[in-house]
Amino acid sequence: MSEESLNSWEEAESIYEFTVNNLKGEEVPLNNYKGHVCLIVNVASKCGYTKKNYEELVELHQKYADSNGLRILAFPCNQFGKQEPGDSEKICSFIEARNVKFDVFEKINVNGSDAHPLWKYLKLKLKGVRGNAIKWNFTKFIVDSNGQPVERFASSKNPKSLVSNLEKYW
C-alpha cells in the first residue's frame, strides 16, 4: 500500500500491506519484515529526547537484531517543534555520525490528513492515552512477528526500558 492509497489503510490487516520509502526514495515493502518483531518510532534530530533515544535504539539494534530478529524502523518527522528540519541527505549524515544501522526512512507526517497511511493504521490499531494523535517525537510502537501492532509507548519511554515488552514477542 503506497502513500497514494490514503483511504485503504483502514482495511489493512497488518503492516505488511504498506510500502514506505527509504532515505534514497526507494520503495520498501514492509512485507520484507515478515517474521520479525519491529519497533516503529518517529524520530527527530533536534529534540530533547534525541540523544538518549538514538543511543538506546542503536544499542537495542546491536544487541537484538541478529540474536532475536528485532527490526527498528525509524521515521523522521518535522511535525513537532520543527525538530527534524533536514532533508534526506542531512538525515543520512546525522544517523551515520551516530552509527545507526537500523532502517531509517524518508521524512513523513504522522498526524493530519497527510499522515503516512502506515501511521494512520498504527494509530487506528493502538490509541494513545489521550486519543489517536501522536503527541511528540519518539512515540514507539511494537509490532509482533505477524505484523500486528501490539503495544504503544509515549515519547518519554526510553527504548531500553522496552526490552521486557519486546521479549514477550520473540
PDB file of C-alpha atoms in Angstrom:
ATOM      1  CA  MET A   1       0.000   0.000   0.000  1.00  0.00           C
ATOM      2  CA  SER A   2       1.656   3.206  -1.125  1.00  0.00           C
ATOM      3  CA  GLU A   3       1.221   6.769   0.060  1.00  0.00           C
ATOM      4  CA  GLU A   4      -1.339   7.250  -2.703  1.00  0.00           C
ATOM      5  CA  SER A   5      -3.636   4.702  -1.044  1.00  0.00           C
ATOM      6  CA  LEU A   6      -4.753   7.193   1.551  1.00  0.00           C
ATOM      7  CA  ASN A   7      -8.060   5.545   2.368  1.00  0.00           C
ATOM      8  CA  SER A   8      -7.412   1.798   2.137  1.00  0.00           C
ATOM      9  CA  TRP A   9      -5.201   1.858   5.247  1.00  0.00           C
ATOM     10  CA  GLU A  10      -8.335   1.341   7.335  1.00  0.00           C
ATOM     11  CA  GLU A  11      -8.806  -2.082   5.756  1.00  0.00           C
ATOM     12  CA  ALA A  12      -5.221  -3.281   6.180  1.00  0.00           C
ATOM     13  CA  GLU A  13      -4.774  -6.482   8.143  1.00  0.00           C
ATOM     14  CA  SER A  14      -1.123  -5.934   9.055  1.00  0.00           C
ATOM     15  CA  ILE A  15       1.803  -3.591   8.492  1.00  0.00           C
ATOM     16  CA  TYR A  16       2.869  -5.937   5.688  1.00  0.00           C
ATOM     17  CA  GLU A  17       0.365  -4.300   3.339  1.00  0.00           C
ATOM     18  CA  PHE A  18       2.256  -0.992   3.402  1.00  0.00           C
ATOM     19  CA  THR A  19       5.157   0.340   1.391  1.00  0.00           C
ATOM     20  CA  VAL A  20       7.438   3.102   2.632  1.00  0.00           C
ATOM     21  CA  ASN A  21      10.330   4.963   1.035  1.00  0.00           C
ATOM     22  CA  ASN A  22      13.869   4.721   2.312  1.00  0.00           C
ATOM     23  CA  LEU A  23      16.119   7.773   2.555  1.00  0.00           C
ATOM     24  CA  LYS A  24      17.132   7.286  -1.089  1.00  0.00           C
ATOM     25  CA  GLY A  25      13.471   7.487  -2.147  1.00  0.00           C
ATOM     26  CA  GLU A  26      13.285   3.777  -2.991  1.00  0.00           C
ATOM     27  CA  GLU A  27      10.137   1.855  -2.145  1.00  0.00           C
ATOM     28  CA  VAL A  28      10.449  -0.700   0.648  1.00  0.00           C
ATOM     29  CA  PRO A  29       7.548  -3.138   1.084  1.00  0.00           C
ATOM     30  CA  LEU A  30       7.020  -3.806   4.773  1.00  0.00           C
ATOM     31  CA  ASN A  31       6.391  -7.456   3.990  1.00  0.00           C
ATOM     32  CA  ASN A  32      10.216  -7.574   3.956  1.00  0.00           C
ATOM     33  CA  TYR A  33       9.877  -7.620   7.757  1.00  0.00           C
ATOM     34  CA  LYS A  34       7.634 -10.704   7.948  1.00  0.00           C
ATOM     35  CA  GLY A  35       8.555 -12.900  10.876  1.00  0.00           C
ATOM     36  CA  HIS A  36      10.362 -10.104  12.729  1.00  0.00           C
ATOM     37  CA  VAL A  37       9.324  -8.171  15.799  1.00  0.00           C
ATOM     38  CA  CYS A  38       9.510  -4.491  14.848  1.00  0.00           C
ATOM     39  CA  LEU A  39       9.885  -1.340  16.867  1.00  0.00           C
ATOM     40  CA  ILE A  40       8.471   1.561  14.854  1.00  0.00           C
ATOM     41  CA  VAL A  41       9.328   5.060  16.036  1.00  0.00           C
ATOM     42  CA  ASN A  42       9.001   8.633  14.796  1.00  0.00           C
ATOM     43  CA  VAL A  43      12.370  10.359  15.200  1.00  0.00           C
ATOM     44  CA  ALA A  44      13.828  13.858  15.132  1.00  0.00           C
ATOM     45  CA  SER A  45      17.399  15.130  15.227  1.00  0.00           C
ATOM     46  CA  LYS A  46      16.861  18.273  17.314  1.00  0.00           C
ATOM     47  CA  CYS A  47      14.599  17.088  20.137  1.00  0.00           C
ATOM     48  CA  GLY A  48      15.380  16.855  23.838  1.00  0.00           C
ATOM     49  CA  TYR A  49      14.761  13.099  23.544  1.00  0.00           C
ATOM     50  CA  THR A  50      17.092  12.662  20.559  1.00  0.00           C
ATOM     51  CA  LYS A  51      20.413  11.789  22.189  1.00  0.00           C
ATOM     52  CA  LYS A  52      19.129   9.146  24.612  1.00  0.00           C
ATOM     53  CA  ASN A  53      16.681   7.612  22.133  1.00  0.00           C
ATOM     54  CA  TYR A  54      19.198   7.275  19.317  1.00  0.00           C
ATOM     55  CA  GLU A  55      21.843   5.861  21.683  1.00  0.00           C
ATOM     56  CA  GLU A  56      19.421   3.312  23.089  1.00  0.00           C
ATOM     57  CA  LEU A  57      17.918   2.400  19.698  1.00  0.00           C
ATOM     58  CA  VAL A  58      21.444   1.763  18.385  1.00  0.00           C
ATOM     59  CA  GLU A  59      22.159  -0.381  21.449  1.00  0.00           C
ATOM     60  CA  LEU A  60      18.925  -2.366  21.053  1.00  0.00           C
ATOM     61  CA  HIS A  61      19.694  -2.951  17.389  1.00  0.00           C
ATOM     62  CA  GLN A  62      23.253  -4.100  18.141  1.00  0.00           C
ATOM     63  CA  LYS A  63      22.088  -6.447  20.885  1.00  0.00           C
ATOM     64  CA  TYR A  64      18.900  -7.918  19.412  1.00  0.00           C
ATOM     65  CA  ALA A  65      18.840  -7.601  15.608  1.00  0.00           C
ATOM     66  CA  ASP A  66      20.891 -10.724  14.932  1.00  0.00           C
ATOM     67  CA  SER A  67      20.063 -12.739  18.052  1.00  0.00           C
ATOM     68  CA  ASN A  68      16.306 -12.091  18.201  1.00  0.00           C
ATOM     69  CA  GLY A  69      15.425 -10.650  14.801  1.00  0.00           C
ATOM     70  CA  LEU A  70      14.449  -7.230  16.141  1.00  0.00           C
ATOM     71  CA  ARG A  71      13.925  -4.670  13.413  1.00  0.00           C
ATOM     72  CA  ILE A  72      13.825  -0.969  14.194  1.00  0.00           C
ATOM     73  CA  LEU A  73      12.004   1.224  11.685  1.00  0.00           C
ATOM     74  CA  ALA A  74      12.614   4.927  12.229  1.00  0.00           C
ATOM     75  CA  PHE A  75      10.566   7.621  10.536  1.00  0.00           C
ATOM     76  CA  PRO A  76      11.871  11.198  10.700  1.00  0.00           C
ATOM     77  CA  CYS A  77       9.096  13.702  11.263  1.00  0.00           C
ATOM     78  CA  ASN A  78       9.147  17.502  11.421  1.00  0.00           C
ATOM     79  CA  GLN A  79       5.660  17.989  12.883  1.00  0.00           C
ATOM     80  CA  PHE A  80       6.726  18.582  16.491  1.00  0.00           C
ATOM     81  CA  GLY A  81       8.529  21.846  17.091  1.00  0.00           C
ATOM     82  CA  LYS A  82      10.122  21.618  13.628  1.00  0.00           C
ATOM     83  CA  GLN A  83      12.784  19.400  15.207  1.00  0.00           C
ATOM     84  CA  GLU A  84      13.588  17.430  12.036  1.00  0.00           C
ATOM     85  CA  PRO A  85      14.240  20.224   9.528  1.00  0.00           C
ATOM     86  CA  GLY A  86      16.811  18.403   7.388  1.00  0.00           C
ATOM     87  CA  ASP A  87      16.343  16.741   4.023  1.00  0.00           C
ATOM     88  CA  SER A  88      17.254  13.089   3.400  1.00  0.00           C
ATOM     89  CA  GLU A  89      20.907  13.954   2.832  1.00  0.00           C
ATOM     90  CA  LYS A  90      21.176  15.763   6.181  1.00  0.00           C
ATOM     91  CA  ILE A  91      19.315  12.968   7.941  1.00  0.00           C
ATOM     92  CA  CYS A  92      21.778  10.450   6.427  1.00  0.00           C
ATOM     93  CA  SER A  93      24.718  12.468   7.749  1.00  0.00           C
ATOM     94  CA  PHE A  94      23.101  12.711  11.174  1.00  0.00           C
ATOM     95  CA  ILE A  95      22.469   8.974  11.513  1.00  0.00           C
ATOM     96  CA  GLU A  96      25.858   7.976  10.079  1.00  0.00           C
ATOM     97  CA  ALA A  97      27.559  10.104  12.757  1.00  0.00           C
ATOM     98  CA  ARG A  98      25.650   8.094  15.390  1.00  0.00           C
ATOM     99  CA  ASN A  99      26.476   4.655  13.962  1.00  0.00           C
ATOM    100  CA  VAL A 100      22.822   3.953  13.135  1.00  0.00           C
ATOM    101  CA  LYS A 101      22.477   0.592  11.378  1.00  0.00           C
ATOM    102  CA  PHE A 102      18.727   0.147  11.755  1.00  0.00           C
ATOM    103  CA  ASP A 103      16.351   1.232   8.991  1.00  0.00           C
ATOM    104  CA  VAL A 104      15.566   4.929   8.680  1.00  0.00           C
ATOM    105  CA  PHE A 105      13.012   6.043   6.136  1.00  0.00           C
ATOM    106  CA  GLU A 106      12.038   9.254   4.361  1.00  0.00           C
ATOM    107  CA  LYS A 107      10.653  12.077   6.426  1.00  0.00           C
ATOM    108  CA  ILE A 108       6.885  11.776   6.788  1.00  0.00           C
ATOM    109  CA  ASN A 109       3.958  13.258   8.662  1.00  0.00           C
ATOM    110  CA  VAL A 110       2.459  11.122  11.415  1.00  0.00           C
ATOM    111  CA  ASN A 111      -0.574  13.310  12.140  1.00  0.00           C
ATOM    112  CA  GLY A 112      -3.149  15.085   9.996  1.00  0.00           C
ATOM    113  CA  SER A 113      -4.817  14.289   6.714  1.00  0.00           C
ATOM    114  CA  ASP A 114      -1.430  13.915   5.011  1.00  0.00           C
ATOM    115  CA  ALA A 115      -0.086  11.476   7.606  1.00  0.00           C
ATOM    116  CA  HIS A 116       1.541   8.431   6.055  1.00  0.00           C
ATOM    117  CA  PRO A 117      -1.007   5.595   5.766  1.00  0.00           C
ATOM    118  CA  LEU A 118       1.190   3.302   7.912  1.00  0.00           C
ATOM    119  CA  TRP A 119       0.984   5.787  10.774  1.00  0.00           C
ATOM    120  CA  LYS A 120      -2.765   6.215  10.301  1.00  0.00           C
ATOM    121  CA  TYR A 121      -3.025   2.431  10.594  1.00  0.00           C
ATOM    122  CA  LEU A 122      -0.813   2.252  13.700  1.00  0.00           C
ATOM    123  CA  LYS A 123      -2.869   4.958  15.415  1.00  0.00           C
ATOM    124  CA  LEU A 124      -6.123   3.223  14.465  1.00  0.00           C
ATOM    125  CA  LYS A 125      -4.930  -0.050  15.967  1.00  0.00           C
ATOM    126  CA  LEU A 126      -3.394   1.408  19.133  1.00  0.00           C
ATOM    127  CA  LYS A 127      -4.747   4.622  20.534  1.00  0.00           C
ATOM    128  CA  GLY A 128      -2.670   6.617  22.974  1.00  0.00           C
ATOM    129  CA  VAL A 129      -3.775   7.645  26.457  1.00  0.00           C
ATOM    130  CA  ARG A 130      -5.194  10.859  25.008  1.00  0.00           C
ATOM    131  CA  GLY A 131      -6.592   9.539  21.733  1.00  0.00           C
ATOM    132  CA  ASN A 132      -5.215   8.752  18.304  1.00  0.00           C
ATOM    133  CA  ALA A 133      -2.793  11.571  17.669  1.00  0.00           C
ATOM    134  CA  ILE A 134       0.932  11.155  18.062  1.00  0.00           C
ATOM    135  CA  LYS A 135       1.811  13.661  20.783  1.00  0.00           C
ATOM    136  CA  TRP A 136       5.553  14.156  20.174  1.00  0.00           C
ATOM    137  CA  ASN A 137       8.759  12.779  18.685  1.00  0.00           C
ATOM    138  CA  PHE A 138       9.859   9.269  19.638  1.00  0.00           C
ATOM    139  CA  THR A 139       6.440   7.668  20.050  1.00  0.00           C
ATOM    140  CA  LYS A 140       7.076   3.927  19.816  1.00  0.00           C
ATOM    141  CA  PHE A 141       5.013   1.002  18.522  1.00  0.00           C
ATOM    142  CA  ILE A 142       5.890  -2.656  18.988  1.00  0.00           C
ATOM    143  CA  VAL A 143       4.672  -4.795  16.099  1.00  0.00           C
ATOM    144  CA  ASP A 144       4.707  -8.570  16.558  1.00  0.00           C
ATOM    145  CA  SER A 145       6.154 -11.090  14.102  1.00  0.00           C
ATOM    146  CA  ASN A 146       2.751 -11.348  12.387  1.00  0.00           C
ATOM    147  CA  GLY A 147       2.728  -7.643  11.558  1.00  0.00           C
ATOM    148  CA  GLN A 148       0.217  -6.727  14.259  1.00  0.00           C
ATOM    149  CA  PRO A 149       0.695  -3.560  16.336  1.00  0.00           C
ATOM    150  CA  VAL A 150       0.595  -4.812  19.936  1.00  0.00           C
ATOM    151  CA  GLU A 151       1.930  -2.044  22.193  1.00  0.00           C
ATOM    152  CA  ARG A 152       2.320   1.737  22.055  1.00  0.00           C
ATOM    153  CA  PHE A 153       4.557   3.937  24.189  1.00  0.00           C
ATOM    154  CA  ALA A 154       4.888   7.665  24.737  1.00  0.00           C
ATOM    155  CA  SER A 155       7.974   9.684  23.896  1.00  0.00           C
ATOM    156  CA  SER A 156       9.147   9.634  27.499  1.00  0.00           C
ATOM    157  CA  LYS A 157       9.546   5.832  27.492  1.00  0.00           C
ATOM    158  CA  ASN A 158      13.210   5.030  26.848  1.00  0.00           C
ATOM    159  CA  PRO A 159      13.906   2.333  24.251  1.00  0.00           C
ATOM    160  CA  LYS A 160      15.989   0.128  26.585  1.00  0.00           C
ATOM    161  CA  SER A 161      13.093   0.003  29.040  1.00  0.00           C
ATOM    162  CA  LEU A 162      11.093  -1.833  26.341  1.00  0.00           C
ATOM    163  CA  VAL A 163      13.213  -4.993  26.421  1.00  0.00           C
ATOM    164  CA  SER A 164      10.796  -6.916  28.685  1.00  0.00           C
ATOM    165  CA  ASN A 165       7.910  -5.868  26.425  1.00  0.00           C
ATOM    166  CA  LEU A 166       9.799  -6.954  23.290  1.00  0.00           C
ATOM    167  CA  GLU A 167      10.761 -10.288  24.851  1.00  0.00           C
ATOM    168  CA  LYS A 168       7.065 -11.266  25.021  1.00  0.00           C
ATOM    169  CA  TYR A 169       7.009 -11.388  21.201  1.00  0.00           C
ATOM    170  CA  TRP A 170      10.302 -13.150  20.420  1.00  0.00           C
TER     171      TRP A 170
END
